[in-house]
Structures are given as C-alpha cells and as structure tokens.
Amino acid sequence: MSPSTHSVLLFLAKVLAVYVVWYVVYDLWLLPDGRLDAWLSQHVAGVSGTLLSGVGHDASALGRSVTMPGISGVRVADGCNGLATIGLFVGFVVAYPGRF
C-alpha cells in the first residue's frame, strides 16, 4: 500500500471515528436533553440581533427570535443553530494529518 493511500485511509478512519463519537454524544445524549441546543439557539439569536443593530438596523432579540419593525422576524430553531456544523468541522480538524 502506497503512503498516500495509507494517509487517505487513516484520514477517513479518523473522520469515521469522530463521527461515531459525535453521533453517540450529540444525537443520543445532548439532543434529547435539549439544553445545549436551547442555550446555543438563544445566543445565536442574541448575537444576530446585536450584529444587525451594529450595522444600523433596528433589530432586537428576545429568546430565540430576532425581530425588526415591519417584519415578522426569524426564530432560530435547534437544527439551525450551527451545532451540527461545528461538530463536523471539529471532526475534520481532528482527522487532518499533522501534529495535534
């Protein structure tokens, strides 16, 4: 087996291992509990409202919702808070070859 094939297979094995750990921790423990998703969704809405206000819009955030006058607003749902994407990104960073 060539060194490049070995590197690719090692990378894929690491990605798969991190995915399995992420699945067990997130989908089977954190997601049903709901506290982490609720906390993150509220903070994503708060930061979004602050950023919109910072660029000159009359925006406000209350809980998971970001509103502006004349617009019904946006509610940050659990699946849209970026947590799954963060887990996937961390998996690829951990699996990338090189020093830890």
XYZ file of N, CA and C in Angstrom:
300
model
N 0.853 -1.175 0.000
C 0.000 0.000 0.000
C 0.903 1.244 0.000
N 0.592 2.155 -0.888
C 1.411 3.359 -1.006
C 1.170 4.290 0.193
N 2.155 5.148 0.497
C 1.984 6.074 1.628
C 0.789 7.010 1.472
N 0.513 7.436 0.233
C -0.629 8.346 0.040
C -1.958 7.630 0.282
N -2.054 6.369 -0.139
C -3.269 5.596 0.116
C -3.443 5.366 1.609
N -2.344 5.071 2.276
C -2.382 4.867 3.725
C -2.848 6.152 4.421
N -2.355 7.313 3.998
C -2.748 8.588 4.601
C -4.236 8.858 4.408
N -4.729 8.578 3.213
C -6.156 8.799 2.929
C -7.016 7.869 3.784
N -6.629 6.602 3.862
C -7.399 5.658 4.665
C -7.361 6.015 6.154
N -6.213 6.483 6.634
C -6.109 6.919 8.025
C -6.997 8.131 8.287
N -7.006 9.085 7.350
C -7.865 10.265 7.468
C -9.333 9.850 7.522
N -9.743 8.976 6.619
C -11.136 8.537 6.587
C -11.513 7.765 7.853
N -10.581 6.964 8.379
C -10.851 6.230 9.611
C -11.027 7.199 10.781
N -10.206 8.236 10.834
C -10.339 9.223 11.900
C -11.647 9.976 11.785
N -12.019 10.369 10.570
C -13.291 11.073 10.367
C -14.450 10.188 10.807
N -14.412 8.919 10.430
C -15.474 7.993 10.820
C -15.529 7.830 12.340
N -14.377 7.721 12.987
C -14.342 7.576 14.446
C -14.907 8.812 15.135
N -14.510 9.994 14.666
C -15.027 11.230 15.268
C -16.530 11.335 15.023
N -16.995 10.940 13.841
C -18.425 10.983 13.543
C -19.206 10.064 14.488
N -18.682 8.863 14.726
C -19.373 7.925 15.622
C -19.440 8.493 17.040
N -18.328 9.060 17.507
C -18.318 9.665 18.841
C -19.302 10.833 18.887
N -19.291 11.687 17.851
C -20.216 12.825 17.787
C -21.664 12.340 17.790
N -21.960 11.297 17.029
C -23.310 10.768 16.968
C -23.755 10.288 18.348
N -22.903 9.527 19.017
C -23.262 8.998 20.326
C -23.475 10.140 21.320
N -22.541 11.094 21.345
C -22.632 12.179 22.322
C -23.791 13.120 22.001
N -23.910 13.542 20.738
C -24.915 14.548 20.394
C -26.302 13.941 20.203
N -26.428 13.018 19.266
C -27.758 12.517 18.910
C -28.407 11.667 20.002
N -27.602 10.973 20.775
C -28.191 10.094 21.773
C -28.221 10.693 23.178
N -27.479 11.789 23.412
C -27.436 12.356 24.761
C -27.797 13.836 24.781
N -27.083 14.663 24.009
C -27.307 16.111 24.062
C -28.602 16.546 23.384
N -28.922 15.975 22.231
C -30.129 16.373 21.502
C -31.407 16.070 22.280
N -31.570 14.860 22.819
C -32.794 14.618 23.604
C -32.887 15.498 24.861
N -31.750 15.821 25.464
C -31.747 16.680 26.645
C -32.223 18.084 26.273
N -31.725 18.622 25.160
C -32.203 19.887 24.613
C -31.617 21.155 25.207
N -30.932 21.071 26.342
C -30.436 22.283 26.991
C -29.337 22.976 26.189
N -28.414 22.204 25.615
C -27.330 22.806 24.843
C -27.867 23.499 23.595
N -28.783 22.840 22.893
C -29.375 23.452 21.701
C -30.160 24.713 22.057
N -30.925 24.677 23.131
C -31.696 25.854 23.534
C -30.768 27.007 23.880
N -29.707 26.729 24.645
C -28.745 27.763 25.026
C -28.078 28.358 23.787
N -27.625 27.486 22.884
C -26.931 27.972 21.690
C -27.874 28.753 20.779
N -29.104 28.290 20.619
C -30.073 28.999 19.772
C -30.364 30.391 20.317
N -30.488 30.516 21.622
C -30.724 31.833 22.223
C -29.526 32.754 22.020
N -28.333 32.221 22.126
C -27.153 33.052 21.942
C -26.924 33.419 20.472
N -27.248 32.521 19.564
C -27.153 32.850 18.135
C -28.129 33.978 17.810
N -29.346 33.914 18.344
C -30.323 34.986 18.122
C -29.836 36.293 18.738
N -29.297 36.227 19.945
C -28.797 37.439 20.599
C -27.650 38.089 19.838
N -26.698 37.287 19.391
C -25.571 37.820 18.622
C -26.054 38.370 17.281
N -27.001 37.684 16.659
C -27.544 38.174 15.383
C -28.228 39.522 15.557
N -29.024 39.667 16.610
C -29.670 40.947 16.877
C -28.664 42.041 17.149
N -27.621 41.723 17.895
C -26.572 42.703 18.188
C -25.829 43.116 16.920
N -25.496 42.146 16.076
C -24.797 42.465 14.824
C -25.665 43.305 13.892
N -26.946 42.967 13.796
C -27.844 43.771 12.960
C -27.964 45.194 13.501
N -28.049 45.339 14.813
C -28.089 46.677 15.408
C -26.783 47.418 15.163
N -25.689 46.691 15.199
C -24.378 47.299 14.991
C -24.163 47.829 13.585
N -24.868 47.284 12.617
C -24.736 47.777 11.240
C -25.873 48.717 10.862
N -26.637 49.174 11.875
C -27.609 50.226 11.630
C -29.057 49.816 11.505
N -29.390 48.556 11.705
C -30.788 48.125 11.633
C -31.418 48.200 13.015
N -32.714 48.444 13.058
C -33.445 48.494 14.322
C -33.917 47.082 14.651
N -32.986 46.245 15.101
C -33.280 44.842 15.382
C -33.219 44.580 16.873
N -33.985 43.595 17.295
C -33.937 43.183 18.694
C -34.066 41.664 18.752
N -33.523 41.109 19.819
C -33.601 39.664 20.021
C -34.279 39.389 21.350
N -35.188 38.459 21.319
C -35.877 38.040 22.539
C -35.965 36.522 22.502
N -35.247 35.873 23.398
C -35.210 34.411 23.387
C -34.530 33.916 22.131
N -35.245 33.121 21.361
C -34.703 32.573 20.119
C -35.103 33.392 18.887
N -35.800 34.490 19.072
C -36.335 35.256 17.947
C -35.577 36.559 17.741
N -35.387 36.896 16.474
C -34.800 38.175 16.076
C -35.877 38.900 15.283
N -36.222 40.121 15.711
C -37.279 40.871 15.050
C -36.790 42.250 14.640
N -37.483 42.783 13.645
C -37.258 44.146 13.164
C -38.635 44.748 12.907
N -38.779 46.060 13.066
C -40.088 46.682 12.814
C -40.568 46.428 11.388
N -41.824 46.033 11.261
C -42.420 45.802 9.956
C -42.121 44.427 9.375
N -41.369 43.632 10.077
C -41.010 42.287 9.604
C -41.394 41.304 10.699
N -41.910 40.149 10.305
C -42.373 39.193 11.316
C -41.231 38.610 12.138
N -40.037 38.553 11.622
C -38.889 38.092 12.386
C -38.446 36.696 12.017
N -37.436 36.248 12.730
C -36.837 34.939 12.483
C -36.663 34.243 13.829
N -37.000 32.973 13.871
C -36.794 32.168 15.074
C -35.692 31.157 14.781
N -34.681 31.111 15.625
C -33.566 30.187 15.449
C -33.971 28.844 16.056
N -34.188 27.865 15.198
C -34.579 26.530 15.644
C -33.337 25.724 16.028
N -33.547 24.624 16.725
C -32.428 23.815 17.182
C -31.553 23.320 16.025
N -32.140 22.910 14.945
C -31.369 22.404 13.815
C -30.657 23.476 13.017
N -30.914 24.738 13.316
C -30.334 25.850 12.551
C -29.356 26.681 13.372
N -28.900 26.165 14.492
C -28.013 26.953 15.340
C -26.533 26.722 15.044
N -26.211 25.807 14.162
C -24.830 25.585 13.750
C -24.082 24.539 14.553
N -24.717 23.917 15.531
C -24.012 22.957 16.374
C -23.563 21.728 15.596
N -24.397 21.204 14.734
C -24.005 20.034 13.939
C -22.843 20.379 13.006
N -22.852 21.576 12.451
C -21.766 22.015 11.574
C -20.464 22.172 12.353
N -20.556 22.677 13.567
C -19.374 22.807 14.413
C -18.785 21.425 14.694
N -19.634 20.459 15.006
C -19.162 19.095 15.248
C -18.483 18.495 14.037
N -19.050 18.717 12.865
C -18.447 18.218 11.630
C -17.107 18.890 11.371
N -17.025 20.189 11.580
C -15.774 20.922 11.379
C -14.689 20.417 12.337
N -15.047 20.237 13.593
C -14.078 19.733 14.574
C -13.595 18.341 14.167
N -14.488 17.526 13.638
C -14.098 16.196 13.180
C -13.056 16.246 12.084
N -13.228 17.124 11.125
C -12.248 17.231 10.046
C -10.931 17.824 10.541
N -10.981 18.758 11.469
C -9.759 19.323 12.029
C -8.979 18.264 12.785
N -9.686 17.472 13.595
C -9.024 16.410 14.359
C -8.443 15.349 13.423
N -9.152 15.030 12.355
C -8.712 13.974 11.447
C -7.601 14.420 10.500
N -7.417 15.713 10.338
C -6.410 16.206 9.387
C -5.025 15.744 9.839
N -4.215 15.255 8.904
C -2.892 14.749 9.295
C -1.984 15.884 9.783
N -1.148 15.548 10.727
C -0.220 16.517 11.282
C -0.163 16.387 12.782
N 0.621 17.247 13.380
C 0.739 17.224 14.835
C -0.551 17.704 15.477
N -0.878 17.141 16.627
C -2.098 17.529 17.326
C -1.998 18.931 17.828
